[in-house]
PDB file of C-alpha atoms and ligand atoms in Angstrom:
ATOM      1  CA  MET K 145       0.075  -0.166  -0.196  1.00 42.00           C
ATOM      2  CA  PRO K 146       1.567   3.585  -0.712  1.00 47.00           C
ATOM      3  CA  ASP K 147       2.296   5.743   2.039  1.00 50.00           C
ATOM      4  CA  TYR K 148      -0.466   8.357   1.788  1.00 51.00           C
ATOM      5  CA  LEU K 149      -2.910   5.583   2.168  1.00 59.00           C
ATOM      6  CA  THR K 150      -3.160   5.884   5.767  1.00 87.00           C
ATOM      7  CA  LEU K 151      -5.832   8.404   7.052  1.00 95.00           C
ATOM      8  CA  LEU K 152      -8.067   5.491   7.954  1.00 96.00           C
ATOM      9  CA  SER K 153      -6.722   2.837  10.584  1.00 94.00           C
ATOM     10  CA  ALA K 154      -8.030  -0.725  10.077  1.00 92.00           C
ATOM     11  CA  ASP K 155     -10.688  -0.371  12.859  1.00 94.00           C
ATOM     12  CA  GLU K 156     -12.336   2.791  11.445  1.00 96.00           C
ATOM     13  CA  PRO K 157     -15.620   2.162   9.545  1.00 96.00           C
ATOM     14  CA  SER K 158     -16.375   2.749   5.595  1.00 97.00           C
ATOM     15  CA  PRO K 159     -17.118   6.423   4.501  1.00 98.00           C
ATOM     16  CA  PHE K 160     -19.953   4.487   2.913  1.00 98.00           C
ATOM     17  CA  GLY K 161     -22.632   3.291   5.243  1.00 98.00           C
ATOM     18  CA  LEU K 162     -25.410   1.686   3.699  1.00 98.00           C
ATOM     19  CA  GLU K 163     -28.846   0.654   5.137  1.00 98.00           C
ATOM     20  CA  ASN K 164     -31.863  -1.007   4.433  1.00 97.00           C
ATOM     21  CA  GLU K 165     -30.331  -2.130   0.916  1.00 95.00           C
ATOM     22  CA  LEU K 166     -32.849  -4.460  -1.050  1.00 93.00           C
ATOM     23  CA  GLY K 167     -35.977  -1.995   0.307  1.00 94.00           C
ATOM     24  CA  GLN K 168     -38.735  -1.551  -2.142  1.00 93.00           C
ATOM     25  CA  SER K 169     -39.472   2.193  -2.046  1.00 96.00           C
ATOM     26  CA  PRO K 170     -38.238   3.980  -5.607  1.00 97.00           C
ATOM     27  CA  PHE K 171     -37.039   6.069  -3.177  1.00 98.00           C
ATOM     28  CA  VAL K 172     -33.469   6.213  -2.628  1.00 98.00           C
ATOM     29  CA  ILE K 173     -32.313   8.740   0.505  1.00 98.00           C
ATOM     30  CA  VAL K 174     -28.501  10.043   0.736  1.00 98.00           C
ATOM     31  CA  CYS K 175     -27.117  11.811   4.245  1.00 98.00           C
ATOM     32  CA  GLU K 176     -23.601  13.206   2.675  1.00 98.00           C
ATOM     33  CA  HIS K 177     -23.346  15.181   6.138  1.00 98.00           C
ATOM     34  CA  ALA K 178     -24.707  12.604   8.664  1.00 98.00           C
ATOM     35  CA  GLY K 179     -21.746  12.867  10.949  1.00 97.00           C
ATOM     36  CA  ALA K 180     -18.376  14.849  12.751  1.00 97.00           C
ATOM     37  CA  ARG K 181     -16.655  12.343  13.237  1.00 97.00           C
ATOM     38  CA  LEU K 182     -12.832  12.593  12.680  1.00 98.00           C
ATOM     39  CA  PRO K 183     -10.238  10.104  11.545  1.00 97.00           C
ATOM     40  CA  LYS K 184      -7.822   9.162  14.763  1.00 95.00           C
ATOM     41  CA  SER K 185      -4.809   9.962  12.763  1.00 95.00           C
ATOM     42  CA  LEU K 186      -5.664  13.338  11.753  1.00 96.00           C
ATOM     43  CA  GLY K 187      -6.783  14.333  15.805  1.00 95.00           C
ATOM     44  CA  THR K 188      -9.404  17.542  16.186  1.00 97.00           C
ATOM     45  CA  LEU K 189      -7.935  19.398  13.231  1.00 97.00           C
ATOM     46  CA  GLY K 190      -6.650  21.681  15.749  1.00 96.00           C
ATOM     47  CA  LEU K 191     -10.003  22.796  16.780  1.00 96.00           C
ATOM     48  CA  ASP K 192     -11.253  23.569  20.163  1.00 95.00           C
ATOM     49  CA  ASP K 193     -13.427  20.668  21.326  1.00 93.00           C
ATOM     50  CA  GLU K 194     -16.482  23.259  21.663  1.00 94.00           C
ATOM     51  CA  HIS K 195     -16.446  23.184  17.531  1.00 95.00           C
ATOM     52  CA  LEU K 196     -16.544  19.812  17.452  1.00 95.00           C
ATOM     53  CA  THR K 197     -20.203  19.736  17.642  1.00 91.00           C
ATOM     54  CA  ARG K 198     -21.148  22.369  15.607  1.00 92.00           C
ATOM     55  CA  HIS K 199     -22.834  22.967  11.861  1.00 93.00           C
ATOM     56  CA  PHE K 200     -19.633  23.632  10.119  1.00 95.00           C
ATOM     57  CA  MET K 201     -18.480  20.277  11.201  1.00 96.00           C
ATOM     58  CA  TRP K 202     -21.574  18.071  10.080  1.00 97.00           C
ATOM     59  CA  ASP K 203     -25.584  18.666   9.277  1.00 97.00           C
ATOM     60  CA  ILE K 204     -27.251  18.654  12.579  1.00 97.00           C
ATOM     61  CA  GLY K 205     -29.945  16.600  12.880  1.00 98.00           C
ATOM     62  CA  ALA K 206     -30.280  15.425   9.277  1.00 98.00           C
ATOM     63  CA  LEU K 207     -29.004  11.572   9.554  1.00 98.00           C
ATOM     64  CA  ASP K 208     -31.842  10.620  12.272  1.00 98.00           C
ATOM     65  CA  LEU K 209     -34.459  12.944   9.964  1.00 98.00           C
ATOM     66  CA  ALA K 210     -32.994  11.046   6.772  1.00 98.00           C
ATOM     67  CA  ARG K 211     -33.219   7.377   9.106  1.00 98.00           C
ATOM     68  CA  ILE K 212     -37.302   7.941   9.918  1.00 98.00           C
ATOM     69  CA  ILE K 213     -38.086   8.977   6.252  1.00 98.00           C
ATOM     70  CA  ALA K 214     -36.102   5.897   4.886  1.00 98.00           C
ATOM     71  CA  GLN K 215     -37.691   3.644   7.571  1.00 97.00           C
ATOM     72  CA  ARG K 216     -41.175   5.109   6.787  1.00 96.00           C
ATOM     73  CA  LEU K 217     -40.627   4.793   3.046  1.00 97.00           C
ATOM     74  CA  ASP K 218     -38.785   1.480   3.412  1.00 96.00           C
ATOM     75  CA  ALA K 219     -35.793   2.982   1.116  1.00 98.00           C
ATOM     76  CA  PRO K 220     -32.610   2.350   1.429  1.00 98.00           C
ATOM     77  CA  LEU K 221     -30.310   5.061   3.206  1.00 98.00           C
ATOM     78  CA  ALA K 222     -26.509   5.752   2.408  1.00 98.00           C
ATOM     79  CA  THR K 223     -24.621   7.823   4.583  1.00 98.00           C
ATOM     80  CA  GLN K 224     -21.570   9.575   5.499  1.00 98.00           C
ATOM     81  CA  ARG K 225     -20.227   9.874   8.758  1.00 96.00           C
ATOM     82  CA  TYR K 226     -17.010  11.137   8.634  1.00 98.00           C
ATOM     83  CA  SER K 227     -16.951  15.564   9.224  1.00 98.00           C
ATOM     84  CA  ARG K 228     -16.978  17.675   6.379  1.00 98.00           C
ATOM     85  CA  MET K 229     -14.072  19.417   7.599  1.00 98.00           C
ATOM     86  CA  ILE K 230     -12.037  16.267   6.318  1.00 98.00           C
ATOM     87  CA  CYS K 231     -13.528  16.438   2.775  1.00 98.00           C
ATOM     88  CA  ASP K 232     -16.567  17.321   1.848  1.00 98.00           C
ATOM     89  CA  CYS K 233     -18.410  14.575  -0.336  1.00 98.00           C
ATOM     90  CA  ASN K 234     -21.425  17.069  -1.683  1.00 98.00           C
ATOM     91  CA  ARG K 235     -18.357  18.841  -3.570  1.00 98.00           C
ATOM     92  CA  HIS K 236     -16.468  17.570  -6.260  1.00 97.00           C
ATOM     93  CA  TRP K 237     -12.807  17.147  -5.053  1.00 97.00           C
ATOM     94  CA  GLU K 238     -11.151  19.900  -7.505  1.00 96.00           C
ATOM     95  CA  ALA K 239     -13.703  22.264  -5.770  1.00 95.00           C
ATOM     96  CA  GLU K 240     -12.413  25.094  -3.562  1.00 90.00           C
ATOM     97  CA  SER K 241     -14.245  23.834  -0.893  1.00 93.00           C
ATOM     98  CA  PHE K 242     -13.760  20.339  -0.919  1.00 97.00           C
ATOM     99  CA  ILE K 243     -11.319  20.949   2.166  1.00 98.00           C
ATOM    100  CA  PRO K 244     -12.856  23.907   3.614  1.00 97.00           C
ATOM    101  CA  THR K 245      -9.406  25.714   5.359  1.00 96.00           C
ATOM    102  CA  HIS K 246     -12.468  27.791   7.418  1.00 95.00           C
ATOM    103  CA  GLY K 247     -15.599  26.657   9.330  1.00 93.00           C
ATOM    104  CA  GLU K 248     -18.244  29.669  10.396  1.00 89.00           C
ATOM    105  CA  GLY K 249     -15.436  31.537  10.161  1.00 90.00           C
ATOM    106  CA  ILE K 250     -13.269  29.924  12.330  1.00 94.00           C
ATOM    107  CA  PRO K 251     -10.152  28.765  10.789  1.00 96.00           C
ATOM    108  CA  VAL K 252      -9.518  25.080  10.679  1.00 97.00           C
ATOM    109  CA  PRO K 253      -5.450  24.360  11.440  1.00 97.00           C
ATOM    110  CA  ALA K 254      -5.142  21.092  10.146  1.00 96.00           C
ATOM    111  CA  ASN K 255      -6.392  22.363   6.893  1.00 97.00           C
ATOM    112  CA  ALA K 256      -4.214  25.316   5.814  1.00 96.00           C
ATOM    113  CA  ASP K 257      -1.472  24.567   3.599  1.00 93.00           C
ATOM    114  CA  LEU K 258      -2.345  20.820   2.728  1.00 96.00           C
ATOM    115  CA  THR K 259      -0.007  19.228   0.295  1.00 95.00           C
ATOM    116  CA  PRO K 260      -1.487  17.697  -3.014  1.00 95.00           C
ATOM    117  CA  ALA K 261      -0.633  14.261  -0.542  1.00 93.00           C
ATOM    118  CA  GLU K 262      -2.493  15.129   2.039  1.00 95.00           C
ATOM    119  CA  ARG K 263      -5.486  16.039  -0.825  1.00 96.00           C
ATOM    120  CA  ALA K 264      -4.844  12.720  -2.796  1.00 95.00           C
ATOM    121  CA  ARG K 265      -5.257  11.192   0.809  1.00 95.00           C
ATOM    122  CA  ARG K 266      -8.439  12.151   1.938  1.00 97.00           C
ATOM    123  CA  ARG K 267      -9.973  12.045  -1.752  1.00 97.00           C
ATOM    124  CA  ALA K 268      -8.486   8.090  -2.208  1.00 96.00           C
ATOM    125  CA  GLU K 269      -9.887   7.335   1.825  1.00 97.00           C
ATOM    126  CA  ILE K 270     -13.295   9.194   2.490  1.00 98.00           C
ATOM    127  CA  TRP K 271     -14.728  10.741  -0.926  1.00 98.00           C
ATOM    128  CA  GLN K 272     -13.973   7.735  -3.334  1.00 98.00           C
ATOM    129  CA  PRO K 273     -15.557   5.000  -1.375  1.00 98.00           C
ATOM    130  CA  PHE K 274     -18.469   7.129  -0.749  1.00 98.00           C
ATOM    131  CA  GLN K 275     -18.853   8.059  -4.198  1.00 98.00           C
ATOM    132  CA  ASP K 276     -18.121   4.286  -5.486  1.00 98.00           C
ATOM    133  CA  GLY K 277     -20.776   3.077  -2.622  1.00 98.00           C
ATOM    134  CA  VAL K 278     -23.313   5.186  -4.017  1.00 98.00           C
ATOM    135  CA  ALA K 279     -22.761   4.492  -7.689  1.00 98.00           C
ATOM    136  CA  ASN K 280     -22.516   0.698  -7.242  1.00 98.00           C
ATOM    137  CA  MET K 281     -26.069   0.814  -5.472  1.00 98.00           C
ATOM    138  CA  LEU K 282     -27.852   3.077  -8.076  1.00 98.00           C
ATOM    139  CA  ASP K 283     -26.008   0.610 -10.928  1.00 98.00           C
ATOM    140  CA  ALA K 284     -27.622  -2.308  -8.984  1.00 97.00           C
ATOM    141  CA  ARG K 285     -30.865  -0.851  -9.057  1.00 97.00           C
ATOM    142  CA  GLU K 286     -30.572  -0.305 -12.639  1.00 96.00           C
ATOM    143  CA  ALA K 287     -29.605  -4.224 -13.238  1.00 96.00           C
ATOM    144  CA  ARG K 288     -32.617  -5.367 -11.186  1.00 95.00           C
ATOM    145  CA  GLY K 289     -34.431  -2.813 -13.187  1.00 95.00           C
ATOM    146  CA  GLN K 290     -35.888  -0.846 -10.033  1.00 94.00           C
ATOM    147  CA  ARG K 291     -37.320   2.782 -10.414  1.00 95.00           C
ATOM    148  CA  THR K 292     -35.452   5.642  -8.280  1.00 97.00           C
ATOM    149  CA  LEU K 293     -36.581   8.733  -7.029  1.00 98.00           C
ATOM    150  CA  PHE K 294     -33.049  10.370  -5.577  1.00 98.00           C
ATOM    151  CA  VAL K 295     -33.355  12.235  -2.681  1.00 98.00           C
ATOM    152  CA  THR K 296     -30.496  14.061  -0.229  1.00 98.00           C
ATOM    153  CA  ILE K 297     -31.313  15.233   2.939  1.00 98.00           C
ATOM    154  CA  HIS K 298     -29.407  18.045   4.769  1.00 98.00           C
ATOM    155  CA  SER K 299     -29.726  20.789   7.441  1.00 98.00           C
ATOM    156  CA  PHE K 300     -29.085  24.709   7.637  1.00 97.00           C
ATOM    157  CA  THR K 301     -28.551  27.122  10.298  1.00 96.00           C
ATOM    158  CA  PRO K 302     -31.303  29.009  11.880  1.00 97.00           C
ATOM    159  CA  THR K 303     -29.102  32.297  11.361  1.00 94.00           C
ATOM    160  CA  PHE K 304     -26.571  32.917   9.123  1.00 88.00           C
ATOM    161  CA  PHE K 305     -23.715  35.688  10.181  1.00 84.00           C
ATOM    162  CA  GLY K 306     -26.746  37.206  12.683  1.00 88.00           C
ATOM    163  CA  LYS K 307     -29.260  36.948  10.007  1.00 92.00           C
ATOM    164  CA  PRO K 308     -32.225  35.075  10.892  1.00 96.00           C
ATOM    165  CA  ARG K 309     -33.523  33.052   8.004  1.00 96.00           C
ATOM    166  CA  GLU K 310     -37.587  32.488   7.726  1.00 96.00           C
ATOM    167  CA  VAL K 311     -37.358  29.577   5.138  1.00 97.00           C
ATOM    168  CA  GLU K 312     -37.935  26.158   6.922  1.00 98.00           C
ATOM    169  CA  TYR K 313     -37.490  23.733   4.028  1.00 98.00           C
ATOM    170  CA  GLY K 314     -35.441  24.154   0.970  1.00 98.00           C
ATOM    171  CA  VAL K 315     -35.962  22.413  -2.408  1.00 98.00           C
ATOM    172  CA  LEU K 316     -32.621  22.897  -4.038  1.00 98.00           C
ATOM    173  CA  PHE K 317     -32.718  21.538  -7.922  1.00 96.00           C
ATOM    174  CA  ASP K 318     -30.543  22.658 -10.954  1.00 94.00           C
ATOM    175  CA  ARG K 319     -32.024  20.348 -14.049  1.00 94.00           C
ATOM    176  CA  ASP K 320     -34.335  17.946 -12.627  1.00 95.00           C
ATOM    177  CA  THR K 321     -38.242  18.712 -13.678  1.00 95.00           C
ATOM    178  CA  THR K 322     -39.870  16.362 -12.275  1.00 97.00           C
ATOM    179  CA  LEU K 323     -39.755  15.506  -8.308  1.00 98.00           C
ATOM    180  CA  SER K 324     -38.262  18.806  -7.673  1.00 97.00           C
ATOM    181  CA  PRO K 325     -41.469  20.952  -8.121  1.00 97.00           C
ATOM    182  CA  ALA K 326     -43.741  17.979  -7.632  1.00 98.00           C
ATOM    183  CA  LEU K 327     -42.185  18.025  -3.855  1.00 98.00           C
ATOM    184  CA  LEU K 328     -41.976  21.754  -3.736  1.00 98.00           C
ATOM    185  CA  LYS K 329     -45.656  22.317  -4.374  1.00 98.00           C
ATOM    186  CA  ALA K 330     -46.540  19.443  -2.004  1.00 98.00           C
ATOM    187  CA  LEU K 331     -44.471  21.671   0.962  1.00 98.00           C
ATOM    188  CA  ARG K 332     -45.769  24.613   0.280  1.00 98.00           C
ATOM    189  CA  ALA K 333     -49.255  23.539  -0.001  1.00 97.00           C
ATOM    190  CA  GLN K 334     -48.435  21.966   3.885  1.00 95.00           C
ATOM    191  CA  HIS K 335     -46.013  25.072   4.551  1.00 96.00           C
ATOM    192  CA  GLY K 336     -46.784  28.259   2.046  1.00 97.00           C
ATOM    193  CA  GLU K 337     -43.331  30.429   1.936  1.00 96.00           C
ATOM    194  CA  LYS K 338     -41.910  28.671   4.899  1.00 97.00           C
ATOM    195  CA  ALA K 339     -40.979  26.014   1.988  1.00 98.00           C
ATOM    196  CA  LEU K 340     -38.919  27.206  -1.055  1.00 97.00           C
ATOM    197  CA  ALA K 341     -37.272  26.599  -4.196  1.00 97.00           C
ATOM    198  CA  ASN K 342     -33.471  26.784  -4.110  1.00 97.00           C
ATOM    199  CA  GLU K 343     -33.137  28.604  -0.609  1.00 96.00           C
ATOM    200  CA  PRO K 344     -31.047  28.990   1.640  1.00 95.00           C
ATOM    201  CA  TYR K 345     -28.395  28.134  -1.056  1.00 92.00           C
ATOM    202  CA  ASP K 346     -29.176  27.220  -5.182  1.00 93.00           C
ATOM    203  CA  MET K 347     -27.461  23.978  -6.417  1.00 94.00           C
ATOM    204  CA  ASN K 348     -25.189  24.509  -9.115  1.00 92.00           C
ATOM    205  CA  ARG K 349     -21.801  22.085  -9.879  1.00 91.00           C
ATOM    206  CA  ASP K 350     -19.450  24.132  -7.247  1.00 88.00           C
ATOM    207  CA  SER K 351     -21.203  23.829  -4.052  1.00 91.00           C
ATOM    208  CA  ASP K 352     -23.163  20.389  -4.895  1.00 96.00           C
ATOM    209  CA  TYR K 353     -22.080  17.097  -6.152  1.00 98.00           C
ATOM    210  CA  THR K 354     -24.220  14.050  -5.415  1.00 98.00           C
ATOM    211  CA  VAL K 355     -27.398  15.411  -6.988  1.00 98.00           C
ATOM    212  CA  PRO K 356     -26.176  16.606 -10.081  1.00 97.00           C
ATOM    213  CA  VAL K 357     -23.039  13.905 -10.674  1.00 97.00           C
ATOM    214  CA  HIS K 358     -25.551  10.606  -9.285  1.00 98.00           C
ATOM    215  CA  GLY K 359     -28.864  11.747 -10.069  1.00 98.00           C
ATOM    216  CA  GLU K 360     -29.203  14.633 -12.630  1.00 95.00           C
ATOM    217  CA  ASP K 361     -26.275  13.099 -14.749  1.00 96.00           C
ATOM    218  CA  ARG K 362     -27.993   9.356 -14.458  1.00 96.00           C
ATOM    219  CA  GLY K 363     -31.182  11.259 -15.610  1.00 96.00           C
ATOM    220  CA  LEU K 364     -33.254  10.388 -12.028  1.00 98.00           C
ATOM    221  CA  ASP K 365     -35.735  11.908 -10.669  1.00 98.00           C
ATOM    222  CA  SER K 366     -33.997  14.271  -8.269  1.00 98.00           C
ATOM    223  CA  VAL K 367     -34.048  16.741  -5.297  1.00 98.00           C
ATOM    224  CA  GLU K 368     -31.684  18.041  -2.180  1.00 98.00           C
ATOM    225  CA  ILE K 369     -33.818  18.691   0.562  1.00 98.00           C
ATOM    226  CA  GLU K 370     -32.663  21.494   3.366  1.00 98.00           C
ATOM    227  CA  VAL K 371     -34.341  21.598   6.387  1.00 98.00           C
ATOM    228  CA  ARG K 372     -33.336  24.260   9.177  1.00 98.00           C
ATOM    229  CA  ASN K 373     -31.629  22.736  12.164  1.00 97.00           C
ATOM    230  CA  ASP K 374     -33.379  24.134  14.918  1.00 97.00           C
ATOM    231  CA  LEU K 375     -36.588  22.373  14.066  1.00 98.00           C
ATOM    232  CA  LEU K 376     -34.252  19.180  14.599  1.00 98.00           C
ATOM    233  CA  SER K 377     -33.758  19.681  17.791  1.00 97.00           C
ATOM    234  CA  THR K 378     -35.206  17.202  19.731  1.00 98.00           C
ATOM    235  CA  ARG K 379     -36.233  13.799  18.662  1.00 97.00           C
ATOM    236  CA  GLU K 380     -40.268  14.796  18.709  1.00 98.00           C
ATOM    237  CA  GLN K 381     -39.074  17.292  16.234  1.00 98.00           C
ATOM    238  CA  ILE K 382     -37.330  15.168  14.215  1.00 98.00           C
ATOM    239  CA  GLU K 383     -40.290  12.868  14.032  1.00 98.00           C
ATOM    240  CA  THR K 384     -42.889  15.682  12.924  1.00 97.00           C
ATOM    241  CA  ARG K 385     -40.299  16.650  10.597  1.00 98.00           C
ATOM    242  CA  ALA K 386     -40.326  13.365   9.207  1.00 98.00           C
ATOM    243  CA  ASN K 387     -43.604  12.758   8.718  1.00 97.00           C
ATOM    244  CA  GLU K 388     -44.366  15.995   6.841  1.00 97.00           C
ATOM    245  CA  LEU K 389     -41.524  14.623   4.765  1.00 98.00           C
ATOM    246  CA  VAL K 390     -42.952  11.313   4.035  1.00 98.00           C
ATOM    247  CA  PHE K 391     -46.047  12.617   3.411  1.00 97.00           C
ATOM    248  CA  ALA K 392     -45.085  15.043   0.724  1.00 98.00           C
ATOM    249  CA  LEU K 393     -42.621  12.640  -0.855  1.00 98.00           C
ATOM    250  CA  ARG K 394     -45.351  10.229  -1.497  1.00 97.00           C
ATOM    251  CA  GLU K 395     -47.544  12.696  -2.918  1.00 97.00           C
ATOM    252  CA  ALA K 396     -45.193  14.186  -5.030  1.00 97.00           C
ATOM    253  CA  ALA K 397     -44.356  10.607  -6.307  1.00 97.00           C
ATOM    254  CA  GLU K 398     -48.160   9.765  -6.859  1.00 96.00           C
ATOM    255  CA  ASN K 399     -48.063  13.322  -9.144  1.00 94.00           C
ATOM    256  CA  LEU K 400     -45.409  11.550 -11.328  1.00 94.00           C
ATOM    257  CA  GLY K 401     -47.123   8.466 -11.387  1.00 91.00           C
ATOM    258  CA  VAL K 402     -44.683   6.821  -9.326  1.00 91.00           C
ATOM    259  CA  THR K 403     -46.222   4.003  -6.979  1.00 84.00           C
ATOM    260  CA  THR K 404     -44.999   4.090  -3.410  1.00 83.00           C
ATOM    261  CA  ASN K 405     -45.412   1.133  -0.781  1.00 71.00           C
ATOM    262  CA  PRO K 406     -48.209   1.663   1.769  1.00 65.00           C
ATOM    263  CA  PRO K 407     -46.750   3.132   5.269  1.00 59.00           C
ATOM    264  CA  LYS K 408     -45.700   0.276   7.488  1.00 56.00           C
ATOM    265  CA  LYS K 409     -48.571  -0.705  10.104  1.00 56.00           C
ATOM    266  CA  GLY K 410     -48.482   1.633  13.208  1.00 58.00           C
ATOM    267  CA  THR K 411     -46.983   4.693  11.165  1.00 56.00           C
ATOM    268  CA  THR K 412     -49.202   7.775  11.304  1.00 53.00           C
ATOM    269  CA  LEU K 413     -48.987   8.554   7.563  1.00 47.00           C
TER     270      LEU K 413
HETATM  271 ZN1   ZN M 458     -25.700  19.208   3.662  1.00 50.66          ZN
END
C-alpha cells in the first residue's frame, strides 16, 4: 500500500454506510453530512472541543431525520459520517471548498496549506469510497430494473452571520424538472412561504455533487432537501418533520405516477 493511504486505520469504519439496501421503495435517501467523526490520525484538526459538534462539522439532525424517512418509506439509506471538514462528499474533489480552511469563520488549522499528497489521501480514503458506494448502489438498482427517485437530506443553520433565516424547507435542484417541482408543490401546500426553491442555497456544480452527478446526470428524478436545524433539536421535532416530508414525498411520487408502498403498520402517515 502506498504511504499516503494511511488516513483511516483498520478499525475505523468505511465512509460509505448503507442501510436497508434492498428496501422496496422507489425512493433512495442519501445523507452526505451525516456525522462529525474525525479519523484518529487527524486528531481534532487543531480545533477546540467546543467546535467539534458545530454545524460546520456536519448537518445537525440530518441523519436521524433521514433514517426515519427511509424507514417509513422502506427506502435504502446511504450515509457518510466523517466530518465535512475532512473533505466534503457533496463537492467535486477539484472544488475550492472540497477541504474547507474555515468553518463559520473559524480557522481549521489542520486544513491550512495542505500538500497535494494530503488532498489525495482524503480523496482516496473518504470521498472516493463514498462516491463509489452510491454509484454501485444505483447501478445495482438499475440492473434489477428498479425505478429510483433520488433524495438527499441536509440541514442548515437558523441564522447566517447574524441574520435570521425564515425559510424552513429548501428544495434544491438544477436540471430536474420532475421530482423537485412536485415536492416543492406538496411542501408549499403544507407550509406556504416557509418552503422555497433553491433556498437558503441554490444548486450548482461548485457547491453540490451528489444530486447533479449521481442524480441528474443519470437522468434520475432527483432533489436535495434542506431543513432548518433548529426544527430538528429534539426527537419529537425530528419525528414531526419526518412525517411532513414523508407525506410530501409520497404526494410528489403520486403526481409523477410512481407507486410507493403503503405506510408501515403503526405509523401515523
Ligand atoms: Zn449538508
